JSON list of C-alpha atoms and ligand atoms in Angstrom, two decimals:
[
{"chain": "A", "resi": 1, "resn": "MET", "atom": "CA", "xyz": [-31.66, -12.58, -16.69]},
{"chain": "A", "resi": 2, "resn": "THR", "atom": "CA", "xyz": [-33.61, -10.34, -14.36]},
{"chain": "A", "resi": 3, "resn": "SER", "atom": "CA", "xyz": [-31.54, -7.72, -12.61]},
{"chain": "A", "resi": 4, "resn": "VAL", "atom": "CA", "xyz": [-31.86, -9.67, -9.33]},
{"chain": "A", "resi": 5, "resn": "ALA", "atom": "CA", "xyz": [-30.66, -12.89, -11.00]},
{"chain": "A", "resi": 6, "resn": "SER", "atom": "CA", "xyz": [-27.76, -11.11, -12.68]},
{"chain": "A", "resi": 7, "resn": "PHE", "atom": "CA", "xyz": [-26.84, -9.53, -9.35]},
{"chain": "A", "resi": 8, "resn": "PHE", "atom": "CA", "xyz": [-26.61, -12.99, -7.74]},
{"chain": "A", "resi": 9, "resn": "PHE", "atom": "CA", "xyz": [-24.78, -14.39, -10.77]},
{"chain": "A", "resi": 10, "resn": "GLY", "atom": "CA", "xyz": [-22.27, -11.55, -10.42]},
{"chain": "A", "resi": 11, "resn": "LEU", "atom": "CA", "xyz": [-21.95, -12.23, -6.69]},
{"chain": "A", "resi": 12, "resn": "VAL", "atom": "CA", "xyz": [-21.24, -15.94, -7.31]},
{"chain": "A", "resi": 13, "resn": "VAL", "atom": "CA", "xyz": [-18.61, -15.07, -9.95]},
{"chain": "A", "resi": 14, "resn": "ALA", "atom": "CA", "xyz": [-17.00, -12.54, -7.60]},
{"chain": "A", "resi": 15, "resn": "LEU", "atom": "CA", "xyz": [-16.92, -15.04, -4.71]},
{"chain": "A", "resi": 16, "resn": "SER", "atom": "CA", "xyz": [-15.47, -17.75, -7.01]},
{"chain": "A", "resi": 17, "resn": "CYS", "atom": "CA", "xyz": [-12.68, -15.38, -8.02]},
{"chain": "A", "resi": 18, "resn": "LEU", "atom": "CA", "xyz": [-12.08, -14.55, -4.36]},
{"chain": "A", "resi": 19, "resn": "SER", "atom": "CA", "xyz": [-11.83, -18.22, -3.32]},
{"chain": "A", "resi": 20, "resn": "LEU", "atom": "CA", "xyz": [-9.51, -18.87, -6.29]},
{"chain": "A", "resi": 21, "resn": "GLN", "atom": "CA", "xyz": [-7.24, -16.09, -5.06]},
{"chain": "A", "resi": 22, "resn": "LEU", "atom": "CA", "xyz": [-7.29, -17.46, -1.51]},
{"chain": "A", "resi": 23, "resn": "ALA", "atom": "CA", "xyz": [-6.18, -20.86, -2.86]},
{"chain": "A", "resi": 24, "resn": "LEU", "atom": "CA", "xyz": [-3.11, -19.27, -4.47]},
{"chain": "A", "resi": 25, "resn": "ALA", "atom": "CA", "xyz": [-1.19, -18.60, -1.27]},
{"chain": "A", "resi": 26, "resn": "SER", "atom": "CA", "xyz": [2.21, -19.50, -2.77]},
{"chain": "A", "resi": 27, "resn": "ASP", "atom": "CA", "xyz": [3.83, -18.85, -6.14]},
{"chain": "A", "resi": 28, "resn": "PRO", "atom": "CA", "xyz": [1.51, -19.69, -9.06]},
{"chain": "A", "resi": 29, "resn": "GLY", "atom": "CA", "xyz": [2.00, -22.97, -10.89]},
{"chain": "A", "resi": 30, "resn": "HIS", "atom": "CA", "xyz": [4.23, -22.96, -13.93]},
{"chain": "A", "resi": 31, "resn": "LEU", "atom": "CA", "xyz": [2.86, -23.34, -17.43]},
{"chain": "A", "resi": 32, "resn": "GLN", "atom": "CA", "xyz": [5.89, -24.96, -19.05]},
{"chain": "A", "resi": 33, "resn": "ASP", "atom": "CA", "xyz": [8.64, -27.36, -17.92]},
{"chain": "A", "resi": 34, "resn": "PHE", "atom": "CA", "xyz": [10.87, -24.46, -16.96]},
{"chain": "A", "resi": 35, "resn": "CYS", "atom": "CA", "xyz": [11.37, -20.73, -17.43]},
{"chain": "A", "resi": 36, "resn": "VAL", "atom": "CA", "xyz": [15.02, -20.12, -16.57]},
{"chain": "A", "resi": 37, "resn": "ALA", "atom": "CA", "xyz": [15.44, -16.51, -15.40]},
{"chain": "A", "resi": 38, "resn": "ASP", "atom": "CA", "xyz": [17.07, -14.37, -18.05]},
{"chain": "A", "resi": 39, "resn": "ALA", "atom": "CA", "xyz": [19.25, -12.04, -16.02]},
{"chain": "A", "resi": 40, "resn": "THR", "atom": "CA", "xyz": [19.84, -9.85, -19.07]},
{"chain": "A", "resi": 41, "resn": "SER", "atom": "CA", "xyz": [16.13, -9.31, -19.67]},
{"chain": "A", "resi": 42, "resn": "SER", "atom": "CA", "xyz": [14.60, -5.90, -19.07]},
{"chain": "A", "resi": 43, "resn": "GLY", "atom": "CA", "xyz": [12.02, -7.77, -16.99]},
{"chain": "A", "resi": 44, "resn": "PHE", "atom": "CA", "xyz": [14.48, -8.75, -14.25]},
{"chain": "A", "resi": 45, "resn": "TYR", "atom": "CA", "xyz": [12.26, -8.52, -11.19]},
{"chain": "A", "resi": 46, "resn": "ILE", "atom": "CA", "xyz": [14.71, -7.10, -8.69]},
{"chain": "A", "resi": 47, "resn": "TYR", "atom": "CA", "xyz": [15.19, -4.01, -10.84]},
{"chain": "A", "resi": 48, "resn": "ASN", "atom": "CA", "xyz": [11.99, -3.76, -12.79]},
{"chain": "A", "resi": 49, "resn": "PHE", "atom": "CA", "xyz": [9.24, -4.48, -10.27]},
{"chain": "A", "resi": 50, "resn": "SER", "atom": "CA", "xyz": [7.55, -7.19, -12.36]},
{"chain": "A", "resi": 51, "resn": "ASN", "atom": "CA", "xyz": [6.32, -10.48, -10.88]},
{"chain": "A", "resi": 52, "resn": "GLY", "atom": "CA", "xyz": [8.99, -13.04, -11.72]},
{"chain": "A", "resi": 53, "resn": "VAL", "atom": "CA", "xyz": [11.61, -12.92, -14.43]},
{"chain": "A", "resi": 54, "resn": "ALA", "atom": "CA", "xyz": [11.36, -13.31, -18.21]},
{"chain": "A", "resi": 55, "resn": "CYS", "atom": "CA", "xyz": [12.38, -16.73, -19.56]},
{"chain": "A", "resi": 56, "resn": "LYS", "atom": "CA", "xyz": [15.71, -17.38, -21.18]},
{"chain": "A", "resi": 57, "resn": "ASN", "atom": "CA", "xyz": [15.41, -18.81, -24.70]},
{"chain": "A", "resi": 58, "resn": "PRO", "atom": "CA", "xyz": [15.04, -22.59, -23.97]},
{"chain": "A", "resi": 59, "resn": "SER", "atom": "CA", "xyz": [17.50, -23.47, -26.76]},
{"chain": "A", "resi": 60, "resn": "THR", "atom": "CA", "xyz": [20.26, -21.66, -24.84]},
{"chain": "A", "resi": 61, "resn": "VAL", "atom": "CA", "xyz": [19.46, -23.26, -21.47]},
{"chain": "A", "resi": 62, "resn": "THR", "atom": "CA", "xyz": [22.09, -25.64, -20.05]},
{"chain": "A", "resi": 63, "resn": "ALA", "atom": "CA", "xyz": [22.33, -27.89, -16.97]},
{"chain": "A", "resi": 64, "resn": "ASN", "atom": "CA", "xyz": [24.19, -25.11, -15.17]},
{"chain": "A", "resi": 65, "resn": "ASP", "atom": "CA", "xyz": [21.01, -22.99, -15.22]},
{"chain": "A", "resi": 66, "resn": "PHE", "atom": "CA", "xyz": [19.51, -25.55, -12.78]},
{"chain": "A", "resi": 67, "resn": "TYR", "atom": "CA", "xyz": [22.61, -25.74, -10.62]},
{"chain": "A", "resi": 68, "resn": "PHE", "atom": "CA", "xyz": [24.06, -23.86, -7.65]},
{"chain": "A", "resi": 69, "resn": "ARG", "atom": "CA", "xyz": [27.28, -24.70, -5.82]},
{"chain": "A", "resi": 70, "resn": "GLY", "atom": "CA", "xyz": [28.06, -23.31, -2.39]},
{"chain": "A", "resi": 71, "resn": "LEU", "atom": "CA", "xyz": [25.86, -24.70, 0.40]},
{"chain": "A", "resi": 72, "resn": "HIS", "atom": "CA", "xyz": [28.78, -26.80, 1.66]},
{"chain": "A", "resi": 73, "resn": "VAL", "atom": "CA", "xyz": [30.38, -23.50, 2.73]},
{"chain": "A", "resi": 74, "resn": "ALA", "atom": "CA", "xyz": [29.54, -22.25, 6.24]},
{"chain": "A", "resi": 75, "resn": "GLY", "atom": "CA", "xyz": [28.09, -18.74, 6.37]},
{"chain": "A", "resi": 76, "resn": "ASN", "atom": "CA", "xyz": [29.90, -16.04, 8.36]},
{"chain": "A", "resi": 77, "resn": "THR", "atom": "CA", "xyz": [28.12, -15.78, 11.73]},
{"chain": "A", "resi": 78, "resn": "SER", "atom": "CA", "xyz": [30.29, -12.93, 13.10]},
{"chain": "A", "resi": 79, "resn": "ASN", "atom": "CA", "xyz": [27.40, -10.52, 13.62]},
{"chain": "A", "resi": 80, "resn": "ALA", "atom": "CA", "xyz": [25.19, -9.33, 16.47]},
{"chain": "A", "resi": 81, "resn": "GLN", "atom": "CA", "xyz": [22.64, -12.18, 16.07]},
{"chain": "A", "resi": 82, "resn": "GLY", "atom": "CA", "xyz": [25.23, -14.92, 15.54]},
{"chain": "A", "resi": 83, "resn": "SER", "atom": "CA", "xyz": [23.61, -16.40, 12.43]},
{"chain": "A", "resi": 84, "resn": "ARG", "atom": "CA", "xyz": [23.82, -16.26, 8.66]},
{"chain": "A", "resi": 85, "resn": "VAL", "atom": "CA", "xyz": [21.31, -17.25, 6.00]},
{"chain": "A", "resi": 86, "resn": "THR", "atom": "CA", "xyz": [22.83, -18.28, 2.65]},
{"chain": "A", "resi": 87, "resn": "PRO", "atom": "CA", "xyz": [20.02, -18.07, 0.06]},
{"chain": "A", "resi": 88, "resn": "VAL", "atom": "CA", "xyz": [19.45, -20.15, -3.05]},
{"chain": "A", "resi": 89, "resn": "PHE", "atom": "CA", "xyz": [16.59, -18.17, -4.56]},
{"chain": "A", "resi": 90, "resn": "ALA", "atom": "CA", "xyz": [15.83, -17.45, -8.22]},
{"chain": "A", "resi": 91, "resn": "ALA", "atom": "CA", "xyz": [18.43, -14.67, -8.05]},
{"chain": "A", "resi": 92, "resn": "GLN", "atom": "CA", "xyz": [21.14, -17.25, -7.23]},
{"chain": "A", "resi": 93, "resn": "LEU", "atom": "CA", "xyz": [19.72, -20.23, -9.21]},
{"chain": "A", "resi": 94, "resn": "PRO", "atom": "CA", "xyz": [17.99, -18.94, -12.39]},
{"chain": "A", "resi": 95, "resn": "GLY", "atom": "CA", "xyz": [16.28, -22.31, -13.04]},
{"chain": "A", "resi": 96, "resn": "LEU", "atom": "CA", "xyz": [14.08, -21.74, -9.95]},
{"chain": "A", "resi": 97, "resn": "ASN", "atom": "CA", "xyz": [12.22, -18.95, -11.75]},
{"chain": "A", "resi": 98, "resn": "THR", "atom": "CA", "xyz": [8.42, -19.67, -11.73]},
{"chain": "A", "resi": 99, "resn": "LEU", "atom": "CA", "xyz": [8.85, -23.00, -9.83]},
{"chain": "A", "resi": 100, "resn": "GLY", "atom": "CA", "xyz": [7.58, -21.74, -6.44]},
{"chain": "A", "resi": 101, "resn": "ILE", "atom": "CA", "xyz": [10.37, -23.27, -4.37]},
{"chain": "A", "resi": 102, "resn": "SER", "atom": "CA", "xyz": [13.82, -22.34, -3.00]},
{"chain": "A", "resi": 103, "resn": "MET", "atom": "CA", "xyz": [16.35, -23.27, -0.33]},
{"chain": "A", "resi": 104, "resn": "VAL", "atom": "CA", "xyz": [18.63, -21.72, 2.28]},
{"chain": "A", "resi": 105, "resn": "ARG", "atom": "CA", "xyz": [21.49, -22.84, 4.49]},
{"chain": "A", "resi": 106, "resn": "ILE", "atom": "CA", "xyz": [21.38, -21.32, 7.99]},
{"chain": "A", "resi": 107, "resn": "ASP", "atom": "CA", "xyz": [24.51, -21.24, 10.15]},
{"chain": "A", "resi": 108, "resn": "TYR", "atom": "CA", "xyz": [24.32, -20.47, 13.87]},
{"chain": "A", "resi": 109, "resn": "ALA", "atom": "CA", "xyz": [27.28, -19.52, 16.04]},
{"chain": "A", "resi": 110, "resn": "ALA", "atom": "CA", "xyz": [27.38, -21.02, 19.54]},
{"chain": "A", "resi": 111, "resn": "GLY", "atom": "CA", "xyz": [24.28, -19.53, 21.22]},
{"chain": "A", "resi": 112, "resn": "GLY", "atom": "CA", "xyz": [23.42, -17.67, 17.99]},
{"chain": "A", "resi": 113, "resn": "GLN", "atom": "CA", "xyz": [19.91, -16.97, 16.82]},
{"chain": "A", "resi": 114, "resn": "ASN", "atom": "CA", "xyz": [17.93, -16.27, 13.69]},
{"chain": "A", "resi": 115, "resn": "PRO", "atom": "CA", "xyz": [15.70, -13.55, 15.22]},
{"chain": "A", "resi": 116, "resn": "PRO", "atom": "CA", "xyz": [11.88, -13.42, 14.92]},
{"chain": "A", "resi": 117, "resn": "HIS", "atom": "CA", "xyz": [10.87, -12.79, 11.31]},
{"chain": "A", "resi": 118, "resn": "THR", "atom": "CA", "xyz": [8.23, -13.68, 8.73]},
{"chain": "A", "resi": 119, "resn": "HIS", "atom": "CA", "xyz": [8.33, -14.70, 5.08]},
{"chain": "A", "resi": 120, "resn": "PRO", "atom": "CA", "xyz": [5.66, -12.72, 3.23]},
{"chain": "A", "resi": 121, "resn": "ARG", "atom": "CA", "xyz": [5.46, -15.27, 0.42]},
{"chain": "A", "resi": 122, "resn": "ALA", "atom": "CA", "xyz": [6.44, -18.69, 1.79]},
{"chain": "A", "resi": 123, "resn": "THR", "atom": "CA", "xyz": [5.99, -21.59, 4.14]},
{"chain": "A", "resi": 124, "resn": "GLU", "atom": "CA", "xyz": [9.35, -22.92, 5.39]},
{"chain": "A", "resi": 125, "resn": "ILE", "atom": "CA", "xyz": [10.35, -26.49, 6.25]},
{"chain": "A", "resi": 126, "resn": "LEU", "atom": "CA", "xyz": [13.62, -26.80, 8.17]},
{"chain": "A", "resi": 127, "resn": "LEU", "atom": "CA", "xyz": [15.98, -29.75, 8.68]},
{"chain": "A", "resi": 128, "resn": "VAL", "atom": "CA", "xyz": [18.68, -29.71, 11.38]},
{"chain": "A", "resi": 129, "resn": "LEU", "atom": "CA", "xyz": [21.98, -30.99, 9.95]},
{"chain": "A", "resi": 130, "resn": "GLN", "atom": "CA", "xyz": [24.17, -30.34, 12.97]},
{"chain": "A", "resi": 131, "resn": "GLY", "atom": "CA", "xyz": [23.59, -29.38, 16.61]},
{"chain": "A", "resi": 132, "resn": "SER", "atom": "CA", "xyz": [20.30, -28.55, 18.30]},
{"chain": "A", "resi": 133, "resn": "LEU", "atom": "CA", "xyz": [17.89, -25.64, 17.86]},
{"chain": "A", "resi": 134, "resn": "GLU", "atom": "CA", "xyz": [15.13, -24.08, 19.95]},
{"chain": "A", "resi": 135, "resn": "VAL", "atom": "CA", "xyz": [12.52, -23.08, 17.35]},
{"chain": "A", "resi": 136, "resn": "GLY", "atom": "CA", "xyz": [9.04, -21.62, 17.40]},
{"chain": "A", "resi": 137, "resn": "PHE", "atom": "CA", "xyz": [6.32, -19.73, 15.61]},
{"chain": "A", "resi": 138, "resn": "VAL", "atom": "CA", "xyz": [3.37, -17.63, 16.77]},
{"chain": "A", "resi": 139, "resn": "THR", "atom": "CA", "xyz": [-0.08, -17.71, 15.17]},
{"chain": "A", "resi": 140, "resn": "SER", "atom": "CA", "xyz": [-2.02, -14.63, 14.10]},
{"chain": "A", "resi": 141, "resn": "ASN", "atom": "CA", "xyz": [-4.52, -12.66, 16.22]},
{"chain": "A", "resi": 142, "resn": "PRO", "atom": "CA", "xyz": [-6.48, -13.11, 18.37]},
{"chain": "A", "resi": 143, "resn": "ASN", "atom": "CA", "xyz": [-4.88, -16.21, 19.88]},
{"chain": "A", "resi": 144, "resn": "ASN", "atom": "CA", "xyz": [-1.16, -15.58, 19.20]},
{"chain": "A", "resi": 145, "resn": "ARG", "atom": "CA", "xyz": [-0.42, -19.18, 20.14]},
{"chain": "A", "resi": 146, "resn": "HIS", "atom": "CA", "xyz": [3.26, -19.99, 20.47]},
{"chain": "A", "resi": 147, "resn": "PHE", "atom": "CA", "xyz": [4.38, -23.40, 19.21]},
{"chain": "A", "resi": 148, "resn": "THR", "atom": "CA", "xyz": [7.93, -24.18, 20.29]},
{"chain": "A", "resi": 149, "resn": "LYS", "atom": "CA", "xyz": [10.18, -27.22, 20.31]},
{"chain": "A", "resi": 150, "resn": "THR", "atom": "CA", "xyz": [13.83, -28.23, 20.67]},
{"chain": "A", "resi": 151, "resn": "LEU", "atom": "CA", "xyz": [15.16, -29.92, 17.54]},
{"chain": "A", "resi": 152, "resn": "TYR", "atom": "CA", "xyz": [18.13, -32.26, 17.17]},
{"chain": "A", "resi": 153, "resn": "LYS", "atom": "CA", "xyz": [20.13, -33.50, 14.20]},
{"chain": "A", "resi": 154, "resn": "GLY", "atom": "CA", "xyz": [17.76, -35.04, 11.64]},
{"chain": "A", "resi": 155, "resn": "ASP", "atom": "CA", "xyz": [14.63, -33.32, 13.00]},
{"chain": "A", "resi": 156, "resn": "VAL", "atom": "CA", "xyz": [12.29, -31.44, 10.67]},
{"chain": "A", "resi": 157, "resn": "PHE", "atom": "CA", "xyz": [9.97, -28.55, 11.62]},
{"chain": "A", "resi": 158, "resn": "VAL", "atom": "CA", "xyz": [7.57, -26.47, 9.52]},
{"chain": "A", "resi": 159, "resn": "PHE", "atom": "CA", "xyz": [6.87, -22.75, 9.90]},
{"chain": "A", "resi": 160, "resn": "PRO", "atom": "CA", "xyz": [3.51, -21.93, 8.25]},
{"chain": "A", "resi": 161, "resn": "SER", "atom": "CA", "xyz": [3.63, -19.01, 5.80]},
{"chain": "A", "resi": 162, "resn": "ASN", "atom": "CA", "xyz": [3.47, -15.51, 7.25]},
{"chain": "A", "resi": 163, "resn": "THR", "atom": "CA", "xyz": [3.80, -16.61, 10.90]},
{"chain": "A", "resi": 164, "resn": "ILE", "atom": "CA", "xyz": [6.46, -14.93, 13.04]},
{"chain": "A", "resi": 165, "resn": "HIS", "atom": "CA", "xyz": [9.15, -17.57, 13.70]},
{"chain": "A", "resi": 166, "resn": "TYR", "atom": "CA", "xyz": [12.71, -17.92, 14.99]},
{"chain": "A", "resi": 167, "resn": "GLN", "atom": "CA", "xyz": [15.49, -20.40, 15.74]},
{"chain": "A", "resi": 168, "resn": "ARG", "atom": "CA", "xyz": [18.22, -20.36, 18.37]},
{"chain": "A", "resi": 169, "resn": "ASN", "atom": "CA", "xyz": [21.24, -22.61, 18.78]},
{"chain": "A", "resi": 170, "resn": "THR", "atom": "CA", "xyz": [20.80, -24.13, 22.24]},
{"chain": "A", "resi": 171, "resn": "ASN", "atom": "CA", "xyz": [24.48, -25.04, 22.44]},
{"chain": "A", "resi": 172, "resn": "TRP", "atom": "CA", "xyz": [26.69, -22.26, 23.86]},
{"chain": "A", "resi": 173, "resn": "LYS", "atom": "CA", "xyz": [29.89, -24.05, 22.86]},
{"chain": "A", "resi": 174, "resn": "ALA", "atom": "CA", "xyz": [29.39, -25.34, 19.30]},
{"chain": "A", "resi": 175, "resn": "PRO", "atom": "CA", "xyz": [27.84, -24.08, 16.04]},
{"chain": "A", "resi": 176, "resn": "ALA", "atom": "CA", "xyz": [24.67, -25.50, 14.48]},
{"chain": "A", "resi": 177, "resn": "VAL", "atom": "CA", "xyz": [23.61, -25.87, 10.85]},
{"chain": "A", "resi": 178, "resn": "ALA", "atom": "CA", "xyz": [20.18, -26.19, 9.21]},
{"chain": "A", "resi": 179, "resn": "ILE", "atom": "CA", "xyz": [18.84, -26.42, 5.67]},
{"chain": "A", "resi": 180, "resn": "ALA", "atom": "CA", "xyz": [15.39, -25.07, 4.88]},
{"chain": "A", "resi": 181, "resn": "ALA", "atom": "CA", "xyz": [13.14, -25.20, 1.82]},
{"chain": "A", "resi": 182, "resn": "LEU", "atom": "CA", "xyz": [10.65, -22.41, 1.13]},
{"chain": "A", "resi": 183, "resn": "SER", "atom": "CA", "xyz": [7.53, -22.41, -1.06]},
{"chain": "A", "resi": 184, "resn": "SER", "atom": "CA", "xyz": [8.52, -19.43, -3.18]},
{"chain": "A", "resi": 185, "resn": "GLN", "atom": "CA", "xyz": [11.32, -18.67, -5.64]},
{"chain": "A", "resi": 186, "resn": "ASN", "atom": "CA", "xyz": [11.68, -15.38, -3.77]},
{"chain": "A", "resi": 187, "resn": "PRO", "atom": "CA", "xyz": [10.25, -15.84, -0.23]},
{"chain": "A", "resi": 188, "resn": "GLY", "atom": "CA", "xyz": [11.30, -12.44, 1.18]},
{"chain": "A", "resi": 189, "resn": "ALA", "atom": "CA", "xyz": [11.82, -11.82, 4.90]},
{"chain": "A", "resi": 190, "resn": "THR", "atom": "CA", "xyz": [10.62, -9.22, 7.38]},
{"chain": "A", "resi": 191, "resn": "THR", "atom": "CA", "xyz": [12.71, -9.14, 10.56]},
{"chain": "A", "resi": 192, "resn": "ILE", "atom": "CA", "xyz": [10.32, -7.89, 13.22]},
{"chain": "A", "resi": 193, "resn": "ALA", "atom": "CA", "xyz": [12.73, -5.78, 15.28]},
{"chain": "A", "resi": 194, "resn": "ASN", "atom": "CA", "xyz": [14.24, -4.13, 12.19]},
{"chain": "A", "resi": 195, "resn": "ALA", "atom": "CA", "xyz": [10.85, -3.42, 10.62]},
{"chain": "A", "resi": 196, "resn": "VAL", "atom": "CA", "xyz": [9.36, -1.98, 13.83]},
{"chain": "A", "resi": 197, "resn": "PHE", "atom": "CA", "xyz": [12.32, -0.08, 15.33]},
{"chain": "A", "resi": 198, "resn": "GLY", "atom": "CA", "xyz": [14.57, 0.33, 12.29]},
{"chain": "A", "resi": 199, "resn": "SER", "atom": "CA", "xyz": [12.21, 1.48, 9.53]},
{"chain": "A", "resi": 200, "resn": "GLN", "atom": "CA", "xyz": [13.31, 4.39, 7.32]},
{"chain": "A", "resi": 201, "resn": "PRO", "atom": "CA", "xyz": [11.97, 6.89, 8.14]},
{"chain": "A", "resi": 202, "resn": "GLY", "atom": "CA", "xyz": [11.12, 5.78, 11.68]},
{"chain": "A", "resi": 203, "resn": "ILE", "atom": "CA", "xyz": [7.61, 5.17, 12.98]},
{"chain": "A", "resi": 204, "resn": "SER", "atom": "CA", "xyz": [6.70, 8.00, 15.44]},
{"chain": "A", "resi": 205, "resn": "ALA", "atom": "CA", "xyz": [8.12, 7.10, 18.85]},
{"chain": "A", "resi": 206, "resn": "ASP", "atom": "CA", "xyz": [4.82, 7.87, 20.61]},
{"chain": "A", "resi": 207, "resn": "ILE", "atom": "CA", "xyz": [3.01, 5.35, 18.40]},
{"chain": "A", "resi": 208, "resn": "LEU", "atom": "CA", "xyz": [5.54, 2.63, 19.27]},
{"chain": "A", "resi": 209, "resn": "ALA", "atom": "CA", "xyz": [5.51, 3.68, 22.95]},
{"chain": "A", "resi": 210, "resn": "LYS", "atom": "CA", "xyz": [1.73, 3.16, 23.13]},
{"chain": "A", "resi": 211, "resn": "SER", "atom": "CA", "xyz": [1.92, -0.08, 21.10]},
{"chain": "A", "resi": 212, "resn": "PHE", "atom": "CA", "xyz": [4.59, -1.67, 23.29]},
{"chain": "A", "resi": 213, "resn": "SER", "atom": "CA", "xyz": [3.59, -0.08, 26.64]},
{"chain": "A", "resi": 214, "resn": "LEU", "atom": "CA", "xyz": [6.96, 1.69, 26.81]},
{"chain": "A", "resi": 215, "resn": "ASP", "atom": "CA", "xyz": [7.92, 5.30, 27.44]},
{"chain": "A", "resi": 216, "resn": "VAL", "atom": "CA", "xyz": [9.07, 7.42, 24.53]},
{"chain": "A", "resi": 217, "resn": "ALA", "atom": "CA", "xyz": [12.66, 7.59, 25.84]},
{"chain": "A", "resi": 218, "resn": "THR", "atom": "CA", "xyz": [12.91, 3.80, 25.76]},
{"chain": "A", "resi": 219, "resn": "VAL", "atom": "CA", "xyz": [11.55, 3.75, 22.20]},
{"chain": "A", "resi": 220, "resn": "ASN", "atom": "CA", "xyz": [14.07, 6.42, 21.17]},
{"chain": "A", "resi": 221, "resn": "PHE", "atom": "CA", "xyz": [16.81, 4.27, 22.70]},
{"chain": "A", "resi": 222, "resn": "MET", "atom": "CA", "xyz": [15.61, 1.16, 20.84]},
{"chain": "A", "resi": 223, "resn": "GLN", "atom": "CA", "xyz": [15.33, 3.06, 17.55]},
{"chain": "A", "resi": 224, "resn": "SER", "atom": "CA", "xyz": [18.91, 4.30, 18.04]},
{"chain": "A", "resi": 225, "resn": "LYS", "atom": "CA", "xyz": [20.05, 0.63, 18.09]},
{"chain": "A", "resi": 226, "resn": "PHE", "atom": "CA", "xyz": [19.01, 0.20, 14.46]},
{"chain": "B", "resi": 301, "resn": "NAG", "atom": "C1", "xyz": [15.13, -3.06, -16.11]},
{"chain": "B", "resi": 301, "resn": "NAG", "atom": "O1", "xyz": [16.30, -3.42, -15.38]},
{"chain": "B", "resi": 301, "resn": "NAG", "atom": "C2", "xyz": [17.46, -3.44, -16.18]},
{"chain": "B", "resi": 301, "resn": "NAG", "atom": "C3", "xyz": [18.58, -3.95, -15.28]},
{"chain": "B", "resi": 301, "resn": "NAG", "atom": "O2", "xyz": [18.82, -3.08, -14.21]},
{"chain": "B", "resi": 301, "resn": "NAG", "atom": "C4", "xyz": [17.72, -2.03, -16.72]},
{"chain": "B", "resi": 301, "resn": "NAG", "atom": "O3", "xyz": [18.86, -2.05, -17.54]},
{"chain": "B", "resi": 301, "resn": "NAG", "atom": "C5", "xyz": [16.52, -1.60, -17.55]},
{"chain": "B", "resi": 301, "resn": "NAG", "atom": "O4", "xyz": [16.71, -0.27, -17.98]},
{"chain": "B", "resi": 301, "resn": "NAG", "atom": "C6", "xyz": [15.26, -1.69, -16.73]},
{"chain": "B", "resi": 301, "resn": "NAG", "atom": "N1", "xyz": [14.10, -1.40, -17.57]},
{"chain": "B", "resi": 301, "resn": "NAG", "atom": "C7", "xyz": [13.19, -0.50, -17.23]},
{"chain": "B", "resi": 301, "resn": "NAG", "atom": "C8", "xyz": [12.05, -0.37, -18.20]},
{"chain": "B", "resi": 301, "resn": "NAG", "atom": "O5", "xyz": [13.23, 0.13, -16.19]},
{"chain": "B", "resi": 302, "resn": "NAG", "atom": "C1", "xyz": [33.15, -12.41, 8.90]},
{"chain": "B", "resi": 302, "resn": "NAG", "atom": "O1", "xyz": [32.49, -11.18, 9.11]},
{"chain": "B", "resi": 302, "resn": "NAG", "atom": "C2", "xyz": [33.22, -10.29, 9.95]},
{"chain": "B", "resi": 302, "resn": "NAG", "atom": "C3", "xyz": [32.31, -9.10, 10.24]},
{"chain": "B", "resi": 302, "resn": "NAG", "atom": "O2", "xyz": [31.79, -8.56, 9.07]},
{"chain": "B", "resi": 302, "resn": "NAG", "atom": "C4", "xyz": [34.52, -9.91, 9.25]},
{"chain": "B", "resi": 302, "resn": "NAG", "atom": "O3", "xyz": [35.26, -9.03, 10.07]},
{"chain": "B", "resi": 302, "resn": "NAG", "atom": "C5", "xyz": [35.32, -11.18, 8.99]},
{"chain": "B", "resi": 302, "resn": "NAG", "atom": "O4", "xyz": [36.47, -10.85, 8.23]},
{"chain": "B", "resi": 302, "resn": "NAG", "atom": "C6", "xyz": [34.49, -12.19, 8.21]},
{"chain": "B", "resi": 302, "resn": "NAG", "atom": "N1", "xyz": [35.21, -13.45, 8.13]},
{"chain": "B", "resi": 302, "resn": "NAG", "atom": "C7", "xyz": [35.40, -14.10, 6.99]},
{"chain": "B", "resi": 302, "resn": "NAG", "atom": "C8", "xyz": [36.15, -15.38, 7.07]},
{"chain": "B", "resi": 302, "resn": "NAG", "atom": "O5", "xyz": [35.01, -13.66, 5.92]}
]
């Protein structure tokens, strides 16, 4: 190949790799039927910073590795937001390891909310089991469009991955319950208020003041709340 041809060949290969990466927006596909997380492995991701968890020896895997009991139990919503997320991620259900999917139960006290947050690794699809919820998500820059809707028992709503989203129980007298599925074994969550005003160490108050059109004293006050 001439150097010009090899340059373009290299460019095409590089762009192909890039588009392949863009296609992999959720957990990668699995290469065997299952890879039950081996909690005793030195590769356990929570402690060892690797991507996913080593597989348990398949000959020692049992039905209980694919099983979790507990989502019939209401989460404790006695907290400032009035909500509780009960996760069933790979850490709770080892059989989810490498499968790119997980589930949560969300309980809402009367008037409670699950405050604006994002999932860095997952799209979320939510089903209302009980009560009614005001939900919404906001798209990325520059439009920052807000899609919002009130959901009732049996309604399903999807929050596209990485968008800031929230839910609030619209009933001030009774609790609400939802189940959600997420397209990652370990979706993660970034709560906006905590990340912005409660980071450790804190972001300089003058930076936040300029960002939010507030005075520094107000930012100091908000940071003190976290
Ligand atoms: C990985 O994590 C396990 C569990 O905490 C720990 O015992 C082990 O020492 C860690 N391995 C490395 C290489 O850090
Ligand atoms: C719920 O959480 C609150 C606040 O942490 C605690 O005081 C209370 O004992 C908990 N209730 C139950 C039933 O665990």
